[in-house]
Amino acid sequence: DGGITQSPKYLFRKEGQNVTLSCEQNLNHDAMYWYRQDPGQGLRLIYYSQIVNDFQKGDIAEGYSVSREKKESFPLTVTSAQKNPTAFYLCASSGTVSPYNEQFFGPGTRLTVL
Amino acid sequence: LAKTTQPISMDSYEGQEVNITCSHNNIATNDYITWYQQFPSQGPRFIIQGYKTKVTNEVASLFIPADRKSSTLSLPRVSLSDTAVYYCPLLGGSYIPTFGRGTSLIVHP
Protein backbone atom coordinates (compact mmCIF):
# COMPACT_ATOMS: atom_id res chain seq x y z
CA ASP A 1 0.00 0.00 0.00
CA GLY A 2 1.81 3.11 -1.23
CA GLY A 3 1.73 6.39 0.60
CA ILE A 4 3.32 8.80 2.99
CA THR A 5 3.64 8.20 6.70
CA GLN A 6 4.34 10.77 9.36
CA SER A 7 5.06 9.99 12.94
CA PRO A 8 4.06 10.62 15.57
CA LYS A 9 0.56 12.00 15.05
CA TYR A 10 0.79 14.11 18.22
CA LEU A 11 3.99 15.39 19.79
CA PHE A 12 4.56 17.38 22.93
CA ARG A 13 7.83 19.06 23.81
CA LYS A 14 9.11 21.50 26.34
CA GLU A 15 10.25 24.91 25.20
CA GLY A 16 13.92 24.99 24.29
CA GLN A 17 14.11 21.38 23.11
CA ASN A 18 14.82 20.34 19.56
CA VAL A 19 12.40 17.83 18.07
CA THR A 20 12.51 15.78 14.88
CA LEU A 21 9.41 14.91 12.85
CA SER A 22 9.54 11.83 10.67
CA CYS A 23 8.33 11.59 7.06
CA GLU A 24 8.65 8.46 4.94
CA GLN A 25 7.26 7.71 1.47
CA ASN A 26 7.20 4.53 -0.58
CA LEU A 27 5.90 6.13 -3.76
CA ASN A 28 9.37 6.35 -5.32
CA HIS A 29 8.95 10.11 -5.59
CA ASP A 30 11.93 12.36 -6.14
CA ALA A 31 10.48 15.51 -4.56
CA MET A 32 9.46 15.97 -0.93
CA TYR A 33 8.14 18.97 0.98
CA TRP A 34 7.42 20.21 4.48
CA TYR A 35 4.58 22.63 5.19
CA ARG A 36 3.35 24.24 8.37
CA GLN A 37 -0.32 25.01 9.00
CA ASP A 38 -1.65 27.24 11.76
CA PRO A 39 -5.34 27.29 12.78
CA GLY A 40 -7.55 28.77 10.09
CA GLN A 41 -4.59 29.38 7.82
CA GLY A 42 -3.25 27.93 4.61
CA LEU A 43 -0.10 25.88 4.23
CA ARG A 44 3.26 27.60 4.36
CA LEU A 45 6.33 26.00 2.81
CA ILE A 46 9.24 25.31 5.15
CA TYR A 47 11.68 23.28 3.03
CA TYR A 48 11.59 21.17 -0.08
CA SER A 49 13.90 18.66 -1.74
CA GLN A 50 13.92 17.80 -5.42
CA ILE A 51 16.46 15.02 -5.14
CA VAL A 52 18.50 13.09 -2.61
CA ASN A 53 21.20 15.11 -0.84
CA ASP A 54 19.71 18.39 -2.00
CA PHE A 55 17.12 20.68 -0.38
CA GLN A 56 15.99 24.29 -0.62
CA LYS A 57 14.55 26.77 1.88
CA GLY A 58 10.92 27.67 1.59
CA ASP A 59 9.14 30.78 2.81
CA ILE A 60 9.56 30.13 6.55
CA ALA A 61 12.75 28.08 6.96
CA GLU A 62 14.14 29.97 9.95
CA GLY A 63 14.32 27.76 13.03
CA TYR A 64 13.99 24.53 11.04
CA SER A 65 16.44 22.09 9.48
CA VAL A 66 16.08 19.07 7.19
CA SER A 67 18.12 16.28 5.65
CA ARG A 68 17.57 14.08 2.61
CA GLU A 69 20.00 11.20 2.86
CA LYS A 70 17.58 8.65 1.40
CA LYS A 71 15.00 9.03 -1.35
CA GLU A 72 12.19 7.80 0.86
CA SER A 73 12.93 9.89 3.95
CA PHE A 74 12.80 13.63 4.66
CA PRO A 75 12.93 14.35 8.42
CA LEU A 76 12.28 17.84 9.77
CA THR A 77 13.94 19.16 12.92
CA VAL A 78 12.25 21.97 14.77
CA THR A 79 14.99 23.73 16.68
CA SER A 80 14.83 25.88 19.77
CA ALA A 81 15.43 28.88 17.50
CA GLN A 82 11.91 28.57 16.10
CA LYS A 83 9.95 31.24 17.95
CA ASN A 84 6.48 29.75 17.73
CA PRO A 85 6.75 26.04 16.89
CA THR A 86 3.29 24.90 17.95
CA ALA A 87 1.51 24.01 14.70
CA PHE A 88 0.29 21.24 12.40
CA TYR A 89 3.13 19.95 10.22
CA LEU A 90 2.46 18.34 6.86
CA CYS A 91 4.86 16.39 4.70
CA ALA A 92 4.19 15.85 0.99
CA SER A 93 5.84 14.26 -2.01
CA SER A 94 5.52 14.40 -5.78
CA GLY A 95 7.08 12.53 -8.65
CA THR A 96 9.03 15.58 -9.68
CA VAL A 97 8.77 19.35 -9.44
CA SER A 98 6.88 20.30 -12.61
CA PRO A 99 4.03 22.48 -13.99
CA TYR A 100 1.61 19.58 -13.46
CA ASN A 101 2.82 18.87 -9.96
CA GLU A 102 0.43 16.64 -8.03
CA GLN A 103 1.34 16.40 -4.38
CA PHE A 104 0.54 13.51 -2.04
CA PHE A 105 0.27 14.49 1.61
CA GLY A 106 0.86 12.58 4.80
CA PRO A 107 -1.59 12.62 7.74
CA GLY A 108 0.34 15.33 9.56
CA THR A 109 1.99 15.73 12.96
CA ARG A 110 0.51 18.12 15.49
CA LEU A 111 3.33 19.59 17.56
CA THR A 112 2.61 21.33 20.84
CA VAL A 113 5.40 23.09 22.68
CA LEU A 114 4.67 23.64 26.34
CA LEU B 1 4.34 36.76 -7.87
CA ALA B 2 1.65 34.19 -8.58
CA LYS B 3 -1.36 34.62 -6.32
CA THR B 4 -4.83 33.15 -6.10
CA THR B 5 -8.04 34.58 -4.68
CA GLN B 6 -10.88 32.40 -3.39
CA PRO B 7 -13.93 33.09 -1.22
CA ILE B 8 -13.09 32.48 2.44
CA SER B 9 -16.23 30.45 3.07
CA MET B 10 -19.36 29.06 1.44
CA ASP B 11 -22.49 27.36 2.70
CA SER B 12 -24.64 24.84 0.89
CA TYR B 13 -27.22 22.14 1.51
CA GLU B 14 -27.15 18.46 0.79
CA GLY B 15 -28.01 17.59 -2.78
CA GLN B 16 -27.11 21.00 -4.22
CA GLU B 17 -24.40 21.72 -6.76
CA VAL B 18 -21.56 23.85 -5.41
CA ASN B 19 -19.28 26.00 -7.55
CA ILE B 20 -16.10 27.44 -6.06
CA THR B 21 -14.20 29.96 -8.15
CA CYS B 22 -10.52 30.74 -7.92
CA SER B 23 -8.95 33.80 -9.53
CA HIS B 24 -5.37 33.51 -10.71
CA ASN B 25 -4.64 36.57 -12.84
CA ASN B 26 -0.91 35.97 -13.07
CA ILE B 27 -0.95 32.31 -14.00
CA ALA B 28 2.09 31.29 -16.03
CA THR B 29 1.71 29.83 -19.51
CA ASN B 30 2.97 26.40 -18.48
CA ASP B 31 1.12 26.08 -15.17
CA TYR B 32 -1.65 23.58 -14.66
CA ILE B 33 -4.55 24.34 -12.30
CA THR B 34 -4.94 21.89 -9.43
CA TRP B 35 -7.53 21.68 -6.68
CA TYR B 36 -7.14 19.97 -3.32
CA GLN B 37 -9.54 19.08 -0.51
CA GLN B 38 -8.60 19.09 3.17
CA PHE B 39 -10.57 17.68 6.10
CA PRO B 40 -9.79 18.84 9.66
CA SER B 41 -6.55 17.44 11.06
CA GLN B 42 -5.69 15.67 7.81
CA GLY B 43 -3.39 16.40 4.90
CA PRO B 44 -4.87 17.83 1.69
CA ARG B 45 -5.72 15.42 -1.06
CA PHE B 46 -5.77 15.95 -4.82
CA ILE B 47 -9.21 16.36 -6.40
CA ILE B 48 -8.72 17.42 -10.00
CA GLN B 49 -6.31 19.10 -12.37
CA GLY B 50 -6.59 20.77 -15.76
CA TYR B 51 -4.92 23.14 -18.20
CA LYS B 52 -7.83 24.56 -20.18
CA THR B 53 -11.53 24.03 -21.01
CA LYS B 54 -13.26 21.37 -18.94
CA VAL B 55 -12.08 18.35 -17.01
CA THR B 56 -14.37 15.87 -15.25
CA ASN B 57 -13.67 12.94 -12.99
CA GLU B 58 -15.73 10.85 -10.60
CA VAL B 59 -15.51 13.50 -7.89
CA ALA B 60 -15.78 16.91 -9.55
CA SER B 61 -15.61 19.02 -12.68
CA LEU B 62 -13.16 21.80 -13.40
CA PHE B 63 -14.03 24.65 -15.73
CA ILE B 64 -11.26 26.87 -17.11
CA PRO B 65 -12.05 29.79 -19.44
CA ALA B 66 -9.92 30.55 -22.48
CA ASP B 67 -7.90 33.28 -20.73
CA ARG B 68 -7.14 30.88 -17.83
CA LYS B 69 -7.32 33.74 -15.32
CA SER B 70 -9.82 31.86 -13.21
CA SER B 71 -11.11 28.37 -12.66
CA THR B 72 -14.28 26.92 -11.15
CA LEU B 73 -14.47 23.71 -9.18
CA SER B 74 -17.92 22.18 -9.43
CA LEU B 75 -19.11 19.60 -6.91
CA PRO B 76 -22.37 17.93 -8.01
CA ARG B 77 -24.98 17.05 -5.39
CA VAL B 78 -22.89 17.66 -2.29
CA SER B 79 -23.28 15.64 0.88
CA LEU B 80 -22.30 16.33 4.48
CA SER B 81 -19.00 14.55 3.84
CA ASP B 82 -18.01 17.25 1.35
CA THR B 83 -17.63 19.71 4.22
CA ALA B 84 -13.96 20.63 3.95
CA VAL B 85 -11.51 23.32 2.89
CA TYR B 86 -10.80 23.53 -0.84
CA TYR B 87 -7.58 24.96 -2.22
CA CYS B 88 -6.43 26.03 -5.67
CA PRO B 89 -2.69 26.50 -5.13
CA LEU B 90 -0.69 28.16 -7.82
CA LEU B 91 2.84 27.33 -8.77
CA GLY B 92 5.59 29.85 -8.26
CA GLY B 93 8.58 30.21 -10.54
CA SER B 94 10.11 27.10 -9.01
CA TYR B 95 6.91 25.07 -9.61
CA ILE B 96 6.33 24.72 -5.87
CA PRO B 97 2.63 24.99 -4.91
CA THR B 98 1.69 28.00 -2.80
CA PHE B 99 -1.44 27.40 -0.72
CA GLY B 100 -3.61 30.29 0.41
CA ARG B 101 -6.33 30.01 3.05
CA GLY B 102 -8.63 28.14 0.72
CA THR B 103 -12.43 28.09 0.77
CA SER B 104 -14.17 26.54 3.75
CA LEU B 105 -17.29 24.77 2.47
CA ILE B 106 -19.95 23.83 5.00
CA VAL B 107 -22.73 21.54 3.81
CA HIS B 108 -25.91 21.64 5.89
CA PRO B 109 -28.49 18.86 6.22
PDB file of C-alpha atoms in Angstrom:
ATOM      1  CA  ASP A   1       0.000   0.000   0.000  1.00  0.00           C
ATOM      2  CA  GLY A   2       1.811   3.114  -1.234  1.00  0.00           C
ATOM      3  CA  GLY A   3       1.727   6.386   0.603  1.00  0.00           C
ATOM      4  CA  ILE A   4       3.325   8.804   2.993  1.00  0.00           C
ATOM      5  CA  THR A   5       3.644   8.205   6.697  1.00  0.00           C
ATOM      6  CA  GLN A   6       4.340  10.771   9.360  1.00  0.00           C
ATOM      7  CA  SER A   7       5.058   9.990  12.938  1.00  0.00           C
ATOM      8  CA  PRO A   8       4.063  10.621  15.573  1.00  0.00           C
ATOM      9  CA  LYS A   9       0.556  12.001  15.053  1.00  0.00           C
ATOM     10  CA  TYR A  10       0.792  14.109  18.224  1.00  0.00           C
ATOM     11  CA  LEU A  11       3.986  15.391  19.786  1.00  0.00           C
ATOM     12  CA  PHE A  12       4.558  17.379  22.933  1.00  0.00           C
ATOM     13  CA  ARG A  13       7.834  19.056  23.810  1.00  0.00           C
ATOM     14  CA  LYS A  14       9.114  21.502  26.337  1.00  0.00           C
ATOM     15  CA  GLU A  15      10.247  24.907  25.204  1.00  0.00           C
ATOM     16  CA  GLY A  16      13.922  24.993  24.289  1.00  0.00           C
ATOM     17  CA  GLN A  17      14.108  21.382  23.109  1.00  0.00           C
ATOM     18  CA  ASN A  18      14.818  20.341  19.555  1.00  0.00           C
ATOM     19  CA  VAL A  19      12.398  17.834  18.066  1.00  0.00           C
ATOM     20  CA  THR A  20      12.506  15.775  14.877  1.00  0.00           C
ATOM     21  CA  LEU A  21       9.408  14.909  12.851  1.00  0.00           C
ATOM     22  CA  SER A  22       9.539  11.831  10.669  1.00  0.00           C
ATOM     23  CA  CYS A  23       8.329  11.591   7.055  1.00  0.00           C
ATOM     24  CA  GLU A  24       8.646   8.456   4.936  1.00  0.00           C
ATOM     25  CA  GLN A  25       7.258   7.711   1.471  1.00  0.00           C
ATOM     26  CA  ASN A  26       7.203   4.527  -0.575  1.00  0.00           C
ATOM     27  CA  LEU A  27       5.897   6.135  -3.759  1.00  0.00           C
ATOM     28  CA  ASN A  28       9.373   6.347  -5.317  1.00  0.00           C
ATOM     29  CA  HIS A  29       8.945  10.109  -5.586  1.00  0.00           C
ATOM     30  CA  ASP A  30      11.928  12.359  -6.144  1.00  0.00           C
ATOM     31  CA  ALA A  31      10.481  15.506  -4.561  1.00  0.00           C
ATOM     32  CA  MET A  32       9.461  15.968  -0.928  1.00  0.00           C
ATOM     33  CA  TYR A  33       8.141  18.968   0.975  1.00  0.00           C
ATOM     34  CA  TRP A  34       7.419  20.214   4.476  1.00  0.00           C
ATOM     35  CA  TYR A  35       4.580  22.635   5.192  1.00  0.00           C
ATOM     36  CA  ARG A  36       3.354  24.243   8.366  1.00  0.00           C
ATOM     37  CA  GLN A  37      -0.324  25.015   8.996  1.00  0.00           C
ATOM     38  CA  ASP A  38      -1.651  27.238  11.757  1.00  0.00           C
ATOM     39  CA  PRO A  39      -5.337  27.290  12.783  1.00  0.00           C
ATOM     40  CA  GLY A  40      -7.552  28.768  10.086  1.00  0.00           C
ATOM     41  CA  GLN A  41      -4.590  29.381   7.822  1.00  0.00           C
ATOM     42  CA  GLY A  42      -3.246  27.930   4.612  1.00  0.00           C
ATOM     43  CA  LEU A  43      -0.104  25.879   4.229  1.00  0.00           C
ATOM     44  CA  ARG A  44       3.263  27.604   4.365  1.00  0.00           C
ATOM     45  CA  LEU A  45       6.329  26.001   2.814  1.00  0.00           C
ATOM     46  CA  ILE A  46       9.239  25.312   5.153  1.00  0.00           C
ATOM     47  CA  TYR A  47      11.677  23.280   3.031  1.00  0.00           C
ATOM     48  CA  TYR A  48      11.591  21.168  -0.080  1.00  0.00           C
ATOM     49  CA  SER A  49      13.897  18.664  -1.744  1.00  0.00           C
ATOM     50  CA  GLN A  50      13.920  17.799  -5.422  1.00  0.00           C
ATOM     51  CA  ILE A  51      16.458  15.017  -5.142  1.00  0.00           C
ATOM     52  CA  VAL A  52      18.496  13.089  -2.605  1.00  0.00           C
ATOM     53  CA  ASN A  53      21.198  15.113  -0.843  1.00  0.00           C
ATOM     54  CA  ASP A  54      19.705  18.393  -1.997  1.00  0.00           C
ATOM     55  CA  PHE A  55      17.123  20.684  -0.385  1.00  0.00           C
ATOM     56  CA  GLN A  56      15.985  24.292  -0.621  1.00  0.00           C
ATOM     57  CA  LYS A  57      14.553  26.766   1.880  1.00  0.00           C
ATOM     58  CA  GLY A  58      10.921  27.674   1.591  1.00  0.00           C
ATOM     59  CA  ASP A  59       9.143  30.777   2.812  1.00  0.00           C
ATOM     60  CA  ILE A  60       9.557  30.132   6.549  1.00  0.00           C
ATOM     61  CA  ALA A  61      12.752  28.077   6.960  1.00  0.00           C
ATOM     62  CA  GLU A  62      14.142  29.974   9.951  1.00  0.00           C
ATOM     63  CA  GLY A  63      14.324  27.759  13.034  1.00  0.00           C
ATOM     64  CA  TYR A  64      13.990  24.526  11.036  1.00  0.00           C
ATOM     65  CA  SER A  65      16.438  22.091   9.477  1.00  0.00           C
ATOM     66  CA  VAL A  66      16.076  19.069   7.191  1.00  0.00           C
ATOM     67  CA  SER A  67      18.121  16.282   5.650  1.00  0.00           C
ATOM     68  CA  ARG A  68      17.574  14.080   2.607  1.00  0.00           C
ATOM     69  CA  GLU A  69      19.999  11.198   2.860  1.00  0.00           C
ATOM     70  CA  LYS A  70      17.583   8.653   1.398  1.00  0.00           C
ATOM     71  CA  LYS A  71      15.004   9.032  -1.347  1.00  0.00           C
ATOM     72  CA  GLU A  72      12.186   7.798   0.862  1.00  0.00           C
ATOM     73  CA  SER A  73      12.926   9.887   3.949  1.00  0.00           C
ATOM     74  CA  PHE A  74      12.802  13.632   4.660  1.00  0.00           C
ATOM     75  CA  PRO A  75      12.929  14.349   8.420  1.00  0.00           C
ATOM     76  CA  LEU A  76      12.278  17.840   9.772  1.00  0.00           C
ATOM     77  CA  THR A  77      13.937  19.160  12.920  1.00  0.00           C
ATOM     78  CA  VAL A  78      12.249  21.970  14.772  1.00  0.00           C
ATOM     79  CA  THR A  79      14.995  23.726  16.678  1.00  0.00           C
ATOM     80  CA  SER A  80      14.833  25.878  19.771  1.00  0.00           C
ATOM     81  CA  ALA A  81      15.426  28.875  17.496  1.00  0.00           C
ATOM     82  CA  GLN A  82      11.912  28.566  16.103  1.00  0.00           C
ATOM     83  CA  LYS A  83       9.952  31.242  17.954  1.00  0.00           C
ATOM     84  CA  ASN A  84       6.483  29.745  17.728  1.00  0.00           C
ATOM     85  CA  PRO A  85       6.752  26.043  16.887  1.00  0.00           C
ATOM     86  CA  THR A  86       3.290  24.899  17.950  1.00  0.00           C
ATOM     87  CA  ALA A  87       1.507  24.014  14.701  1.00  0.00           C
ATOM     88  CA  PHE A  88       0.293  21.238  12.404  1.00  0.00           C
ATOM     89  CA  TYR A  89       3.131  19.952  10.215  1.00  0.00           C
ATOM     90  CA  LEU A  90       2.456  18.335   6.857  1.00  0.00           C
ATOM     91  CA  CYS A  91       4.859  16.386   4.695  1.00  0.00           C
ATOM     92  CA  ALA A  92       4.192  15.848   0.990  1.00  0.00           C
ATOM     93  CA  SER A  93       5.839  14.262  -2.010  1.00  0.00           C
ATOM     94  CA  SER A  94       5.516  14.402  -5.776  1.00  0.00           C
ATOM     95  CA  GLY A  95       7.079  12.527  -8.650  1.00  0.00           C
ATOM     96  CA  THR A  96       9.031  15.581  -9.679  1.00  0.00           C
ATOM     97  CA  VAL A  97       8.766  19.353  -9.439  1.00  0.00           C
ATOM     98  CA  SER A  98       6.880  20.298 -12.615  1.00  0.00           C
ATOM     99  CA  PRO A  99       4.033  22.483 -13.992  1.00  0.00           C
ATOM    100  CA  TYR A 100       1.607  19.583 -13.460  1.00  0.00           C
ATOM    101  CA  ASN A 101       2.823  18.867  -9.961  1.00  0.00           C
ATOM    102  CA  GLU A 102       0.429  16.641  -8.026  1.00  0.00           C
ATOM    103  CA  GLN A 103       1.340  16.396  -4.377  1.00  0.00           C
ATOM    104  CA  PHE A 104       0.544  13.514  -2.045  1.00  0.00           C
ATOM    105  CA  PHE A 105       0.272  14.487   1.608  1.00  0.00           C
ATOM    106  CA  GLY A 106       0.856  12.581   4.802  1.00  0.00           C
ATOM    107  CA  PRO A 107      -1.592  12.617   7.739  1.00  0.00           C
ATOM    108  CA  GLY A 108       0.344  15.325   9.562  1.00  0.00           C
ATOM    109  CA  THR A 109       1.988  15.735  12.957  1.00  0.00           C
ATOM    110  CA  ARG A 110       0.511  18.116  15.494  1.00  0.00           C
ATOM    111  CA  LEU A 111       3.325  19.590  17.565  1.00  0.00           C
ATOM    112  CA  THR A 112       2.608  21.335  20.843  1.00  0.00           C
ATOM    113  CA  VAL A 113       5.399  23.089  22.680  1.00  0.00           C
ATOM    114  CA  LEU A 114       4.671  23.644  26.344  1.00  0.00           C
TER     115      LEU A 114
ATOM    116  CA  LEU B   1       4.335  36.765  -7.868  1.00  0.00           C
ATOM    117  CA  ALA B   2       1.651  34.186  -8.579  1.00  0.00           C
ATOM    118  CA  LYS B   3      -1.358  34.619  -6.319  1.00  0.00           C
ATOM    119  CA  THR B   4      -4.826  33.149  -6.103  1.00  0.00           C
ATOM    120  CA  THR B   5      -8.036  34.581  -4.675  1.00  0.00           C
ATOM    121  CA  GLN B   6     -10.882  32.404  -3.393  1.00  0.00           C
ATOM    122  CA  PRO B   7     -13.928  33.090  -1.219  1.00  0.00           C
ATOM    123  CA  ILE B   8     -13.092  32.477   2.437  1.00  0.00           C
ATOM    124  CA  SER B   9     -16.232  30.451   3.068  1.00  0.00           C
ATOM    125  CA  MET B  10     -19.359  29.058   1.440  1.00  0.00           C
ATOM    126  CA  ASP B  11     -22.488  27.356   2.696  1.00  0.00           C
ATOM    127  CA  SER B  12     -24.642  24.840   0.889  1.00  0.00           C
ATOM    128  CA  TYR B  13     -27.223  22.143   1.506  1.00  0.00           C
ATOM    129  CA  GLU B  14     -27.148  18.460   0.791  1.00  0.00           C
ATOM    130  CA  GLY B  15     -28.010  17.588  -2.781  1.00  0.00           C
ATOM    131  CA  GLN B  16     -27.113  20.999  -4.224  1.00  0.00           C
ATOM    132  CA  GLU B  17     -24.397  21.723  -6.759  1.00  0.00           C
ATOM    133  CA  VAL B  18     -21.555  23.851  -5.412  1.00  0.00           C
ATOM    134  CA  ASN B  19     -19.280  26.000  -7.550  1.00  0.00           C
ATOM    135  CA  ILE B  20     -16.102  27.440  -6.055  1.00  0.00           C
ATOM    136  CA  THR B  21     -14.199  29.960  -8.146  1.00  0.00           C
ATOM    137  CA  CYS B  22     -10.518  30.736  -7.918  1.00  0.00           C
ATOM    138  CA  SER B  23      -8.949  33.797  -9.526  1.00  0.00           C
ATOM    139  CA  HIS B  24      -5.367  33.513 -10.711  1.00  0.00           C
ATOM    140  CA  ASN B  25      -4.642  36.570 -12.839  1.00  0.00           C
ATOM    141  CA  ASN B  26      -0.909  35.965 -13.068  1.00  0.00           C
ATOM    142  CA  ILE B  27      -0.948  32.315 -14.003  1.00  0.00           C
ATOM    143  CA  ALA B  28       2.093  31.289 -16.031  1.00  0.00           C
ATOM    144  CA  THR B  29       1.711  29.834 -19.505  1.00  0.00           C
ATOM    145  CA  ASN B  30       2.972  26.403 -18.475  1.00  0.00           C
ATOM    146  CA  ASP B  31       1.117  26.080 -15.174  1.00  0.00           C
ATOM    147  CA  TYR B  32      -1.652  23.578 -14.665  1.00  0.00           C
ATOM    148  CA  ILE B  33      -4.546  24.336 -12.304  1.00  0.00           C
ATOM    149  CA  THR B  34      -4.941  21.890  -9.429  1.00  0.00           C
ATOM    150  CA  TRP B  35      -7.535  21.676  -6.684  1.00  0.00           C
ATOM    151  CA  TYR B  36      -7.140  19.973  -3.318  1.00  0.00           C
ATOM    152  CA  GLN B  37      -9.539  19.084  -0.513  1.00  0.00           C
ATOM    153  CA  GLN B  38      -8.600  19.092   3.171  1.00  0.00           C
ATOM    154  CA  PHE B  39     -10.574  17.678   6.096  1.00  0.00           C
ATOM    155  CA  PRO B  40      -9.788  18.838   9.655  1.00  0.00           C
ATOM    156  CA  SER B  41      -6.551  17.437  11.061  1.00  0.00           C
ATOM    157  CA  GLN B  42      -5.686  15.667   7.806  1.00  0.00           C
ATOM    158  CA  GLY B  43      -3.394  16.402   4.899  1.00  0.00           C
ATOM    159  CA  PRO B  44      -4.874  17.833   1.687  1.00  0.00           C
ATOM    160  CA  ARG B  45      -5.720  15.418  -1.063  1.00  0.00           C
ATOM    161  CA  PHE B  46      -5.774  15.949  -4.822  1.00  0.00           C
ATOM    162  CA  ILE B  47      -9.209  16.362  -6.404  1.00  0.00           C
ATOM    163  CA  ILE B  48      -8.724  17.419 -10.002  1.00  0.00           C
ATOM    164  CA  GLN B  49      -6.309  19.100 -12.373  1.00  0.00           C
ATOM    165  CA  GLY B  50      -6.594  20.774 -15.757  1.00  0.00           C
ATOM    166  CA  TYR B  51      -4.918  23.137 -18.197  1.00  0.00           C
ATOM    167  CA  LYS B  52      -7.827  24.560 -20.177  1.00  0.00           C
ATOM    168  CA  THR B  53     -11.530  24.031 -21.009  1.00  0.00           C
ATOM    169  CA  LYS B  54     -13.260  21.370 -18.942  1.00  0.00           C
ATOM    170  CA  VAL B  55     -12.083  18.346 -17.009  1.00  0.00           C
ATOM    171  CA  THR B  56     -14.367  15.873 -15.251  1.00  0.00           C
ATOM    172  CA  ASN B  57     -13.666  12.943 -12.987  1.00  0.00           C
ATOM    173  CA  GLU B  58     -15.729  10.846 -10.602  1.00  0.00           C
ATOM    174  CA  VAL B  59     -15.514  13.503  -7.885  1.00  0.00           C
ATOM    175  CA  ALA B  60     -15.781  16.911  -9.552  1.00  0.00           C
ATOM    176  CA  SER B  61     -15.612  19.022 -12.683  1.00  0.00           C
ATOM    177  CA  LEU B  62     -13.163  21.798 -13.401  1.00  0.00           C
ATOM    178  CA  PHE B  63     -14.025  24.647 -15.733  1.00  0.00           C
ATOM    179  CA  ILE B  64     -11.261  26.871 -17.105  1.00  0.00           C
ATOM    180  CA  PRO B  65     -12.055  29.788 -19.443  1.00  0.00           C
ATOM    181  CA  ALA B  66      -9.922  30.545 -22.475  1.00  0.00           C
ATOM    182  CA  ASP B  67      -7.904  33.282 -20.734  1.00  0.00           C
ATOM    183  CA  ARG B  68      -7.136  30.881 -17.831  1.00  0.00           C
ATOM    184  CA  LYS B  69      -7.320  33.738 -15.317  1.00  0.00           C
ATOM    185  CA  SER B  70      -9.821  31.858 -13.212  1.00  0.00           C
ATOM    186  CA  SER B  71     -11.114  28.375 -12.660  1.00  0.00           C
ATOM    187  CA  THR B  72     -14.281  26.921 -11.147  1.00  0.00           C
ATOM    188  CA  LEU B  73     -14.474  23.713  -9.178  1.00  0.00           C
ATOM    189  CA  SER B  74     -17.923  22.183  -9.435  1.00  0.00           C
ATOM    190  CA  LEU B  75     -19.114  19.605  -6.906  1.00  0.00           C
ATOM    191  CA  PRO B  76     -22.366  17.929  -8.006  1.00  0.00           C
ATOM    192  CA  ARG B  77     -24.979  17.051  -5.390  1.00  0.00           C
ATOM    193  CA  VAL B  78     -22.891  17.662  -2.290  1.00  0.00           C
ATOM    194  CA  SER B  79     -23.280  15.642   0.877  1.00  0.00           C
ATOM    195  CA  LEU B  80     -22.298  16.333   4.481  1.00  0.00           C
ATOM    196  CA  SER B  81     -18.996  14.551   3.842  1.00  0.00           C
ATOM    197  CA  ASP B  82     -18.009  17.249   1.347  1.00  0.00           C
ATOM    198  CA  THR B  83     -17.630  19.706   4.219  1.00  0.00           C
ATOM    199  CA  ALA B  84     -13.961  20.626   3.952  1.00  0.00           C
ATOM    200  CA  VAL B  85     -11.510  23.322   2.890  1.00  0.00           C
ATOM    201  CA  TYR B  86     -10.805  23.530  -0.839  1.00  0.00           C
ATOM    202  CA  TYR B  87      -7.576  24.962  -2.220  1.00  0.00           C
ATOM    203  CA  CYS B  88      -6.426  26.027  -5.671  1.00  0.00           C
ATOM    204  CA  PRO B  89      -2.687  26.495  -5.133  1.00  0.00           C
ATOM    205  CA  LEU B  90      -0.689  28.163  -7.821  1.00  0.00           C
ATOM    206  CA  LEU B  91       2.838  27.334  -8.767  1.00  0.00           C
ATOM    207  CA  GLY B  92       5.594  29.854  -8.259  1.00  0.00           C
ATOM    208  CA  GLY B  93       8.576  30.211 -10.539  1.00  0.00           C
ATOM    209  CA  SER B  94      10.105  27.097  -9.009  1.00  0.00           C
ATOM    210  CA  TYR B  95       6.909  25.073  -9.613  1.00  0.00           C
ATOM    211  CA  ILE B  96       6.333  24.721  -5.871  1.00  0.00           C
ATOM    212  CA  PRO B  97       2.634  24.989  -4.909  1.00  0.00           C
ATOM    213  CA  THR B  98       1.687  27.998  -2.795  1.00  0.00           C
ATOM    214  CA  PHE B  99      -1.435  27.400  -0.724  1.00  0.00           C
ATOM    215  CA  GLY B 100      -3.606  30.289   0.411  1.00  0.00           C
ATOM    216  CA  ARG B 101      -6.331  30.014   3.055  1.00  0.00           C
ATOM    217  CA  GLY B 102      -8.628  28.144   0.720  1.00  0.00           C
ATOM    218  CA  THR B 103     -12.432  28.094   0.771  1.00  0.00           C
ATOM    219  CA  SER B 104     -14.168  26.540   3.751  1.00  0.00           C
ATOM    220  CA  LEU B 105     -17.290  24.773   2.474  1.00  0.00           C
ATOM    221  CA  ILE B 106     -19.952  23.834   4.995  1.00  0.00           C
ATOM    222  CA  VAL B 107     -22.732  21.541   3.812  1.00  0.00           C
ATOM    223  CA  HIS B 108     -25.912  21.644   5.892  1.00  0.00           C
ATOM    224  CA  PRO B 109     -28.493  18.857   6.219  1.00  0.00           C
TER     225      PRO B 109
END
